[in-house]
């Protein structure tokens, strides 16, 4: 597996060659502000103690409090977290929100833990980091394998660590917690706003679930004709989790044909289109996508190389590399995962004339609605789903237009256009 941090720095080098941002600014962006590793001892259900390794990287806060998800995965390690934190800094800048970049994680396979162990581990992560977290310091969110419920536990733990006591009798919420009360505006302002992606009953925002997939769709809509795609596209999606699953549903609801989807274990293709409701029901029933009636089983590698209009990697980083980039047959790619295409693969795709709508633009709908959640918590407001989507759409469209213009002006591809826009915005606010 390629080191994602090296990939991120290679991208930074490339943009620094293209536009003069000054050596000092670029050098500063080569290192995170803070790079923290913690060990989290957890009492397992069988009474033994196990120690897990956890991370928080606070990359850059020129634009506002650090912001970025927490990932639970057996392969998670510090270089991955650093790369993701760097991309978050750029993503918040591209999205035009007043937040900086951070990321966190724990090296763990959460499927091997009971629910109680998972809660103790999540609270353990906050216990070790509570001094550097909070609505005006660092605001984490869900990422791969972390859920709204985990964010609720974490916000509750932040309140506990700060010695907060619930002041108002809680109404029945989705998850009952000891140190949280979303009815209490003081709790929301001081602790609830410290984590986004919470369940709606625990101070979460309407619309956060589908936000990343929907934001991607708004970006696609703004750029479709410019990247030479037809009005109705054949779409292939890698990953069928929060992002991929929602994106598949949204594309299909808007008249596009989703012909292939995959998860970590299997991939399926049906050239005249998949019925996504039935695919979801099938996955729920057997725990995997494979053997969906009427579809053909293929591998994840074959899925990426399948002929289509739009390929949407929505699972993991480094899935399109110099080994398979030459075999991609899609007319365009939209990255909903973070870092799915390596810098070498970027060059190959550029030479082949396959436009790539980059992650820091395409998947920034998630962090934008996270920012809306933070803003609502701080103001003690709760917006309707429609209000959230109405605010999201113009922001995504504006970012897409600006990046397209930046790329055109510098005669480069969209990723570099996005980097140029982000670095200009971060540089403008960087202080000594
Ligand atoms: P998720 O855990 O809900 O889903 C991940 C999906 O990818 C699952 O279907 C899983 O089976 C599949 N998968 C895992 N490993 C795979 C592999 N090796 N090959 C093929 N499929 C594999 O996670 P998610 O929240 O949907 O995140 C997916 C990607 O989107 C990640 O790169 C994440 O950083 C990025 N992202 C997520 C959000 C968000 O709001 N959740 C926002 C921005 C970016």
XYZ file of C-alpha atoms and ligand atoms in Angstrom:
476
model
C 0.000 0.000 0.000
C 1.371 3.417 -0.948
C 1.923 5.875 1.867
C -1.040 8.292 1.540
C 0.897 11.098 3.229
C 3.607 10.897 0.571
C 0.850 11.057 -2.039
C -0.618 14.149 -0.367
C 2.810 15.825 -0.265
C 3.429 14.902 -3.926
C 0.190 16.715 -4.756
C 1.369 19.731 -2.743
C 4.713 19.722 -4.615
C 2.889 19.628 -7.906
C 0.747 22.660 -7.125
C 3.742 24.543 -5.687
C 5.496 24.101 -9.053
C 2.451 25.335 -10.886
C 1.867 28.491 -8.844
C 4.202 30.437 -6.598
C 2.783 30.391 -3.073
C 6.158 31.142 -1.454
C 8.513 28.531 0.024
C 7.722 29.415 3.632
C 3.996 28.858 3.231
C 4.513 25.549 1.417
C 7.044 24.400 4.058
C 4.542 25.176 6.775
C 1.948 23.034 5.045
C 4.366 20.102 4.884
C 3.822 19.396 8.596
C 0.693 19.277 10.728
C 0.362 21.704 13.654
C -0.015 18.676 15.960
C 0.334 14.963 15.400
C -0.792 12.999 18.445
C -0.665 9.263 19.147
C -2.426 7.856 22.177
C -2.821 4.434 23.758
C -6.287 3.572 24.963
C -6.557 0.784 27.534
C -9.985 -0.869 27.446
C -11.585 -3.393 29.740
C -12.899 -6.114 27.447
C -16.148 -7.956 28.227
C -14.174 -11.028 29.366
C -12.446 -8.958 32.067
C -9.023 -8.670 30.356
C -7.467 -5.340 29.387
C -6.525 -4.544 25.779
C -4.600 -1.499 24.580
C -5.554 0.173 21.313
C -3.562 2.786 19.404
C -5.396 6.017 18.568
C -4.562 9.249 16.750
C -5.561 12.852 16.286
C -3.827 15.044 13.764
C -4.555 18.780 13.872
C -3.216 19.932 10.551
C -4.024 23.590 10.056
C -6.451 26.016 11.703
C -5.896 29.205 9.720
C -9.567 29.225 8.704
C -11.137 28.060 11.992
C -11.249 25.184 14.514
C -9.733 21.897 13.288
C -12.415 19.719 11.705
C -12.355 16.135 10.486
C -13.634 12.628 10.983
C -12.500 9.718 13.129
C -11.811 6.413 11.402
C -11.905 2.945 12.994
C -10.046 0.462 10.814
C -7.420 -2.269 11.273
C -5.155 -0.565 8.680
C -5.471 2.937 10.135
C -2.048 4.389 10.975
C -0.521 7.801 11.484
C 0.456 8.488 7.848
C -3.052 7.802 6.675
C -4.466 10.111 9.368
C -1.952 12.854 8.490
C -2.881 12.679 4.806
C -6.580 12.779 5.586
C -6.054 15.748 7.944
C -4.147 17.633 5.215
C -6.938 17.006 2.707
C -9.496 18.160 5.306
C -7.713 21.502 5.635
C -7.952 21.962 1.864
C -11.504 20.640 1.714
C -12.825 23.130 4.281
C -11.104 25.915 2.347
C -12.631 24.746 -0.950
C -16.076 24.478 0.634
C -15.748 28.041 1.909
C -16.471 27.160 5.561
C -14.705 28.690 8.584
C -12.983 25.497 9.696
C -9.481 24.078 9.593
C -8.328 20.519 8.928
C -7.902 17.589 11.286
C -8.472 13.850 11.348
C -8.461 11.037 13.873
C -8.592 7.312 14.130
C -8.087 4.108 16.040
C -6.365 0.993 14.725
C -9.181 -1.477 15.323
C -11.617 -3.733 13.547
C -14.833 -2.545 15.203
C -16.661 -5.651 13.982
C -14.644 -7.648 16.513
C -15.898 -5.591 19.467
C -19.166 -5.824 21.374
C -21.267 -2.657 21.571
C -20.159 -2.032 25.160
C -16.482 -2.444 24.211
C -16.988 -0.052 21.291
C -18.520 2.533 23.627
C -15.662 2.194 26.134
C -13.113 2.532 23.319
C -14.831 5.639 21.883
C -15.050 7.251 25.314
C -11.400 6.270 25.905
C -10.339 8.185 22.780
C -12.057 11.339 24.091
C -10.698 10.887 27.633
C -7.133 10.997 26.297
C -7.760 13.996 24.038
C -10.363 16.109 25.872
C -7.908 18.982 26.511
C -7.498 19.666 22.813
C -11.115 19.050 21.737
C -14.143 21.355 21.878
C -16.352 23.527 19.664
C -13.734 26.265 19.268
C -10.644 24.026 19.199
C -11.264 20.812 17.280
C -14.550 19.337 16.094
C -14.440 15.656 15.044
C -17.093 13.832 12.997
C -17.790 10.289 11.725
C -15.673 8.646 9.031
C -15.209 5.004 7.980
C -16.801 2.679 10.578
C -17.801 5.436 12.990
C -21.457 6.289 13.465
C -23.807 8.985 14.826
C -24.149 6.908 17.994
C -20.369 6.962 18.502
C -20.432 10.773 18.108
C -23.143 10.959 20.801
C -21.009 8.868 23.189
C -18.039 11.091 22.435
C -19.904 14.384 23.018
C -21.222 12.891 26.267
C -17.678 11.959 27.332
C -16.413 15.456 26.519
C -19.094 16.887 28.849
C -18.169 14.351 31.533
C -14.451 15.144 31.304
C -15.248 18.846 31.688
C -17.272 18.204 34.860
C -20.567 19.235 33.280
C -23.801 18.265 35.023
C -27.069 18.061 33.186
C -29.260 20.966 34.229
C -32.582 20.266 32.500
C -34.529 17.011 32.723
C -33.935 15.316 29.383
C -36.809 14.498 27.051
C -36.708 10.964 25.607
C -33.953 11.008 23.009
C -32.748 8.397 20.580
C -29.777 7.576 22.767
C -29.974 8.325 26.455
C -26.704 9.638 27.820
C -25.663 10.660 31.293
C -23.936 13.966 30.669
C -25.898 15.263 27.671
C -29.119 17.092 27.192
C -29.750 18.532 23.748
C -32.635 20.603 25.193
C -30.032 22.529 27.142
C -28.509 25.247 24.953
C -25.489 25.468 27.273
C -24.756 21.769 26.659
C -25.216 22.249 22.903
C -22.904 25.268 22.787
C -20.135 23.829 24.935
C -20.139 20.093 24.209
C -22.737 19.153 21.592
C -21.054 21.478 19.095
C -17.763 19.678 19.829
C -18.781 16.713 17.634
C -20.822 16.674 14.446
C -22.681 13.834 12.773
C -24.593 13.192 16.007
C -28.026 11.510 15.928
C -30.797 14.062 15.290
C -32.256 13.481 18.777
C -28.864 14.252 20.305
C -28.265 17.588 18.609
C -27.462 16.342 15.093
C -28.455 18.120 11.904
C -31.176 17.048 9.549
C -29.671 15.903 6.256
C -26.190 14.931 7.572
C -26.632 11.269 6.538
C -26.999 11.810 2.792
C -24.975 15.085 2.754
C -21.764 13.720 1.216
C -23.509 11.767 -1.531
C -25.932 14.628 -2.211
C -23.158 17.235 -2.237
C -21.324 15.037 -4.760
C -24.422 14.948 -6.879
C -24.730 18.770 -6.843
C -21.083 19.015 -7.940
C -21.643 16.442 -10.691
C -24.683 18.412 -11.824
C -22.687 21.653 -11.972
C -19.810 20.082 -13.944
C -21.476 17.310 -15.967
C -21.563 19.071 -19.310
C -18.125 20.636 -18.771
C -16.500 17.251 -18.280
C -18.262 15.962 -21.390
C -20.811 13.596 -19.825
C -24.262 12.894 -21.301
C -27.465 14.038 -19.617
C -28.234 10.536 -18.427
C -25.202 8.596 -17.273
C -24.301 4.974 -16.657
C -22.722 5.069 -13.218
C -20.406 2.592 -11.459
C -19.903 3.043 -7.693
C -17.245 1.403 -5.535
C -18.358 1.205 -1.889
C -21.924 0.841 -0.660
C -21.660 2.436 2.780
C -22.882 5.847 3.894
C -21.373 7.697 0.937
C -21.607 5.121 -1.877
C -25.040 3.861 -0.851
C -26.536 7.349 -0.675
C -24.842 8.433 -3.906
C -26.215 5.359 -5.710
C -29.735 6.123 -4.504
C -29.523 9.831 -5.417
C -28.109 9.230 -8.916
C -30.770 6.626 -9.556
C -33.574 8.902 -8.260
C -32.415 11.551 -10.761
C -32.754 9.227 -13.739
C -29.172 7.963 -14.064
C -28.537 4.231 -14.341
C -26.389 2.699 -11.622
C -25.005 -0.411 -13.292
C -22.469 -1.656 -10.717
C -21.810 -1.331 -6.972
C -19.446 -3.049 -4.558
C -18.528 -3.518 -0.928
C -15.351 -4.834 0.662
C -16.296 -8.454 -0.071
C -18.003 -8.384 -3.432
C -19.093 -6.427 -6.500
C -22.107 -6.818 -8.761
C -22.968 -5.528 -12.235
C -26.205 -5.376 -14.211
C -25.830 -3.456 -17.437
C -29.474 -2.366 -17.701
C -29.394 -0.967 -14.154
C -29.672 -2.190 -10.569
C -32.826 -1.783 -8.494
C -31.145 -0.188 -5.494
C -33.926 -0.757 -2.989
C -33.739 -4.441 -3.759
C -29.934 -4.390 -3.636
C -30.108 -2.857 -0.156
C -32.678 -5.432 0.984
C -30.465 -8.217 -0.432
C -27.385 -6.872 1.371
C -29.314 -6.638 4.619
C -30.521 -10.212 4.214
C -27.252 -11.980 3.338
C -24.699 -9.435 4.609
C -23.053 -8.970 1.189
C -23.885 -7.777 -2.311
C -22.847 -10.957 -4.107
C -25.377 -13.229 -5.836
C -27.932 -10.442 -6.313
C -30.606 -11.947 -8.591
C -30.142 -10.942 -12.260
C -26.689 -9.375 -11.659
C -23.243 -10.784 -12.392
C -20.646 -11.160 -9.629
C -17.369 -9.425 -10.444
C -14.317 -8.369 -8.427
C -13.637 -4.864 -7.129
C -10.765 -4.622 -9.661
C -13.094 -5.493 -12.539
C -15.635 -2.976 -11.265
C -13.114 -0.131 -11.459
C -12.235 -1.082 -15.037
C -15.840 -1.472 -16.177
C -16.995 0.604 -19.151
C -19.330 3.424 -17.991
C -19.890 7.192 -18.157
C -19.057 7.990 -14.535
C -16.937 5.975 -12.118
C -17.399 6.908 -8.448
C -14.835 5.465 -6.021
C -16.602 5.802 -2.648
C -14.751 3.324 -0.441
C -11.058 3.752 0.257
C -7.812 5.482 -0.721
C -5.291 4.247 -3.336
C -7.672 2.120 -5.374
C -6.665 3.649 -8.738
C -2.893 3.491 -9.101
C -0.327 3.302 -11.921
C -1.174 -0.421 -12.130
C -4.810 -0.027 -13.199
C -5.196 3.634 -14.311
C -4.362 2.689 -17.912
C -7.235 0.196 -17.931
C -9.964 2.575 -16.723
C -12.735 2.867 -19.321
C -14.986 5.415 -17.593
C -15.512 8.736 -19.415
C -15.031 10.638 -16.128
C -14.361 9.906 -12.472
C -15.798 11.574 -9.388
C -13.920 10.842 -6.157
C -16.321 10.521 -3.246
C -13.772 8.558 -1.174
C -10.766 10.450 0.136
C -7.586 9.915 -1.876
C -8.716 7.018 -4.101
C -6.369 8.036 -6.974
C -2.586 8.173 -6.548
C -0.586 11.067 -8.098
C 0.932 8.680 -10.701
C -2.540 7.506 -11.672
C -3.688 11.149 -11.910
C -1.057 11.760 -14.598
C -2.064 8.639 -16.545
C -5.755 9.591 -16.434
C -4.945 13.163 -17.484
C -2.999 11.872 -20.508
C -5.873 9.532 -21.375
C -8.252 12.539 -21.256
C -10.351 11.184 -18.366
C -11.422 14.133 -16.185
C -11.371 13.605 -12.423
C -13.664 15.593 -10.126
C -11.455 15.610 -7.020
C -12.332 14.457 -3.508
C -11.746 17.783 -1.779
C -14.513 19.235 -3.928
C -16.766 16.232 -4.612
C -17.115 14.942 -1.035
C -17.111 18.304 0.737
C -20.914 18.181 1.207
C -20.346 16.078 4.333
C -18.163 18.585 6.099
C -20.351 21.451 4.929
C -23.419 19.959 6.652
C -21.199 19.157 9.656
C -20.403 22.865 9.760
C -24.161 23.589 9.581
C -24.648 21.270 12.596
C -21.931 23.106 14.556
C -23.490 26.450 13.605
C -27.001 25.297 14.638
C -25.676 23.975 17.985
C -23.867 27.235 18.716
C -26.973 29.276 17.880
C -29.424 26.868 19.597
C -31.294 26.373 16.289
C -32.621 23.351 14.416
C -33.029 23.679 10.637
C -35.330 21.515 8.510
C -33.823 19.062 6.017
C -35.014 21.259 3.168
C -33.328 24.313 4.703
C -30.092 22.323 4.995
C -30.215 21.155 1.373
C -31.152 24.681 0.187
C -28.032 26.053 1.885
C -25.813 23.190 0.691
C -26.656 23.346 -3.021
C -25.423 26.876 -3.838
C -22.245 26.349 -1.799
C -21.360 23.170 -3.707
C -22.212 24.774 -7.047
C -20.133 27.844 -6.234
C -17.118 25.727 -5.229
C -17.460 23.646 -8.429
C -17.617 26.750 -10.668
C -14.656 28.422 -8.975
C -12.512 25.299 -9.221
C -13.379 24.824 -12.870
C -12.357 28.436 -13.545
C -9.099 28.082 -11.551
C -8.206 24.920 -13.477
C -8.953 26.580 -16.819
C -6.987 29.720 -15.963
C -3.908 27.644 -15.044
C -4.487 25.151 -17.922
C -4.472 22.283 -15.477
C -6.808 19.584 -14.225
C -9.541 20.008 -11.632
C -7.560 18.645 -8.657
C -4.896 21.292 -9.165
C -7.631 23.924 -9.608
C -9.048 22.848 -6.236
C -5.615 22.956 -4.586
C -4.945 26.432 -5.968
C -8.273 27.754 -4.640
C -7.725 26.113 -1.225
C -4.127 27.290 -0.823
C -5.033 30.854 -1.814
C -7.748 30.914 0.857
C -5.547 29.365 3.582
C -2.614 31.623 2.753
C -4.763 34.721 2.963
C -5.723 33.856 6.567
C -2.373 32.440 7.717
C -0.796 34.422 10.515
C 2.641 34.241 11.971
P -18.592 3.375 5.288
O -17.845 2.610 6.317
O -20.011 3.727 5.545
O -18.570 2.585 3.879
C -17.397 2.140 3.270
C -17.788 1.208 2.136
O -16.612 0.790 1.447
C -18.457 -0.077 2.607
O -19.461 -0.440 1.668
C -17.337 -1.112 2.573
O -17.807 -2.438 2.411
C -16.564 -0.627 1.362
N -15.162 -1.047 1.350
C -14.279 -1.074 2.372
N -13.086 -1.528 1.955
C -13.208 -1.765 0.630
C -12.345 -2.236 -0.372
N -11.084 -2.542 -0.086
N -12.830 -2.358 -1.636
C -14.101 -2.034 -1.905
N -14.970 -1.583 -1.008
C -14.536 -1.458 0.242
O -17.716 4.671 5.004
P -18.184 6.019 4.304
O -18.506 6.995 5.370
O -19.170 5.716 3.232
O -16.791 6.518 3.673
C -16.345 6.052 2.399
C -15.269 7.006 1.901
O -15.802 8.329 1.813
C -14.025 7.129 2.785
O -12.906 7.358 1.953
C -14.313 8.372 3.613
O -13.125 8.979 4.111
C -14.977 9.221 2.569
N -15.810 10.308 3.096
C -16.855 10.054 3.917
C -17.651 11.112 4.358
C -18.878 10.879 5.193
O -19.642 11.821 5.349
N -19.139 9.673 5.688
C -17.353 12.419 3.976
C -16.267 12.652 3.126
C -15.511 11.570 2.690
